[in-house]
Amino acid sequence: MQAINFAARRKRLMQWMGENSIAILPAASEKVRSRDVNYHFRQDSDFWYLTGFNEPEAVVVLIPGRKHGEFILFNREKDELHETWHGKRLGQDAAMDELGADDAFPITDIDDILPGLMEGRERIYFELGVNPDFDQQILEWRNQLSNAQNKSNTRPGEMIDLKHHLHEMRLIKTQAEVQRIRFAANVSAKAHKALMKACKPGKNEQDMEAELQYHYALNGCRFAAYPSIVAAGDNANILHYIENSDEMHDGDLLLTDAGCEFENYASDISRTIPINGRYSKEQAQLYDICLAAQLAAIEMVKPGNHWNDIHDKAVEVIIQGLIDLKILKGSLKDNLTKESYKEFYMHKTGHWLGLDVHDVGDYQLHGQSRLLEAGMVLTVEPGIYIAKKNKRVAKKWRGIGIRIEDDVLVTKNGFDVLSKAVPKERALIEALMQ
Ligand code: GLY
Ligand code: MN
Ligand code: MN
């Protein structure tokens, strides 16, 4: 796998920032799960993108054109006692050797040092509004500078939001990034296939979640990119069902929406399988509409098409399919205008995918759905949901929820489905489950 070139990212960002500026970004904080137990630490994606550094209590500072070094890191000091109890810390020397920082200082010294680094710079770039306490802190450092020296011309006059530009950089993936998403998708594929083989009536949804977790970890991906959705029967009609605690019944479907992450890059895959290994007639009819919608939507993924084209195509195929089954009445056009399909398909057909499962980057530019470009990675995930409580639909359709989701790279000429290793044709799924 190619190494990620963090230095190249910093350089590109600093070229855009221009001289006389400074960017300041904090690491993620530890979060309490209960009393003195924390959740697993997950680095802030933007901070990781620019540093590859995986500790809390850190701040990265970028100062384009600074003679004594452009990349400055504030991080925790080495501490033998603390490291014996809680794990290793990189410290300042290794931050320079391993991360390529030009300078590294103890985080406890930041109040003394950072105002000096701002001095004489015209613009401060930071992520406005993400962390209000940190926004306040930046203002205090800036004010401290002018108070101490009583020379207001030495303190930066402009505060500029960094998010938009940084997120546009993150939207277009390099080969090294695609390799990581593809790796995560392949590991998730193994887990989904193991789940399909293990699935049978009488087991519990959480047994299936255990299959996922086990196969993620066994194949090099310890963490899920988001809480797994393992939804049997009518639970599939709760879009983000994560209780995963019900028994799985003969004759129902199981919707699994789950993906692991690799080096913080996410995968995000959904499959809908028959718990007893055979789709019923009604399940099969709805499943085939959903699959046809997904395949047609994926065909829309190519440079020059608009983001919206993917969703519009999926909606069109789903509406026509539901009209054919007499679940929707009227014409395709009527249903589009009245949006009556939203009773059965209420979410969008996908999202960007990367360091965050719902990754960053605008979906619209200048008020228009943006054009797809090579290097973008997105999900294509149409669904059809007919809740048990939906009395407007014939009984035979109720309690069926289906979603089929893949991770798709926009290539120069079209698309590459990164998660293609998980079967999605009915016959292939049934064969695997025998
Ligand atoms: N796993 C959440 C989603 O598919 O967007
Ligand atoms: Mn998903
Ligand atoms: Mn998704």
Short mmCIF file of N, CA, C and O in Angstrom, two decimals, residues 115 118-119 139-156:
data_model
loop_
_atom_site.label_atom_id
_atom_site.label_comp_id
_atom_site.label_asym_id
_atom_site.label_seq_id
_atom_site.Cartn_x
_atom_site.Cartn_y
_atom_site.Cartn_z
N PRO A 115 0.81 32.83 21.02
CA PRO A 115 0.64 34.25 20.64
C PRO A 115 1.85 34.77 19.87
O PRO A 115 1.69 35.50 18.88
N MET A 118 1.69 33.91 16.28
CA MET A 118 0.69 34.70 15.52
C MET A 118 1.22 36.08 15.15
O MET A 118 0.72 36.71 14.21
N GLU A 119 2.20 36.52 15.88
CA GLU A 119 2.64 37.92 15.77
C GLU A 119 3.05 38.26 14.34
O GLU A 119 3.83 37.54 13.72
N LEU A 139 -9.19 33.46 20.10
CA LEU A 139 -9.35 34.90 20.32
C LEU A 139 -8.52 35.38 21.50
O LEU A 139 -7.89 36.44 21.46
N GLU A 140 -8.50 34.57 22.55
CA GLU A 140 -7.72 34.97 23.73
C GLU A 140 -6.23 35.03 23.44
O GLU A 140 -5.54 35.95 23.87
N TRP A 141 -5.73 34.05 22.70
CA TRP A 141 -4.30 34.08 22.33
C TRP A 141 -4.00 35.34 21.51
O TRP A 141 -2.99 36.00 21.69
N ARG A 142 -4.92 35.64 20.62
CA ARG A 142 -4.73 36.80 19.75
C ARG A 142 -4.76 38.09 20.57
O ARG A 142 -3.92 38.98 20.40
N ASN A 143 -5.70 38.16 21.51
CA ASN A 143 -5.83 39.38 22.31
C ASN A 143 -4.66 39.54 23.27
O ASN A 143 -4.20 40.65 23.52
N GLN A 144 -4.21 38.41 23.77
CA GLN A 144 -3.06 38.41 24.67
C GLN A 144 -1.87 39.09 24.00
O GLN A 144 -1.15 39.87 24.60
N LEU A 145 -1.72 38.80 22.72
CA LEU A 145 -0.62 39.37 21.94
C LEU A 145 -0.71 40.88 21.91
O LEU A 145 0.24 41.57 22.24
N SER A 146 -1.88 41.41 21.60
CA SER A 146 -1.96 42.86 21.48
C SER A 146 -1.89 43.54 22.84
O SER A 146 -1.29 44.59 22.98
N ASN A 147 -2.45 42.87 23.88
CA ASN A 147 -2.38 43.47 25.22
C ASN A 147 -0.94 43.54 25.71
O ASN A 147 -0.49 44.55 26.21
N ALA A 148 -0.23 42.43 25.51
CA ALA A 148 1.12 42.36 26.03
C ALA A 148 2.01 43.41 25.38
O ALA A 148 2.83 44.02 26.03
N GLN A 149 1.82 43.64 24.10
CA GLN A 149 2.76 44.49 23.39
C GLN A 149 2.18 45.88 23.11
O GLN A 149 2.90 46.78 22.73
N ASN A 150 0.84 45.94 23.28
CA ASN A 150 0.17 47.20 23.03
C ASN A 150 0.47 47.76 21.63
O ASN A 150 0.65 48.95 21.46
N LYS A 151 0.61 46.83 20.68
CA LYS A 151 0.82 47.26 19.30
C LYS A 151 -0.18 46.49 18.45
O LYS A 151 0.09 45.38 18.04
N SER A 152 -1.33 47.08 18.20
CA SER A 152 -2.39 46.31 17.58
C SER A 152 -2.03 45.88 16.15
O SER A 152 -2.61 44.97 15.61
N ASN A 153 -1.06 46.54 15.52
CA ASN A 153 -0.74 46.15 14.14
C ASN A 153 0.02 44.82 14.08
O ASN A 153 0.25 44.30 13.01
N THR A 154 0.43 44.26 15.21
CA THR A 154 1.14 42.98 15.16
C THR A 154 0.19 41.80 15.28
O THR A 154 0.59 40.69 15.16
N ARG A 155 -1.08 42.09 15.57
CA ARG A 155 -1.98 40.96 15.74
C ARG A 155 -2.83 40.77 14.49
O ARG A 155 -3.23 41.74 13.85
N PRO A 156 -3.08 39.49 14.15
CA PRO A 156 -3.83 39.22 12.92
C PRO A 156 -5.19 39.89 12.92
O PRO A 156 -5.90 39.84 13.93
#
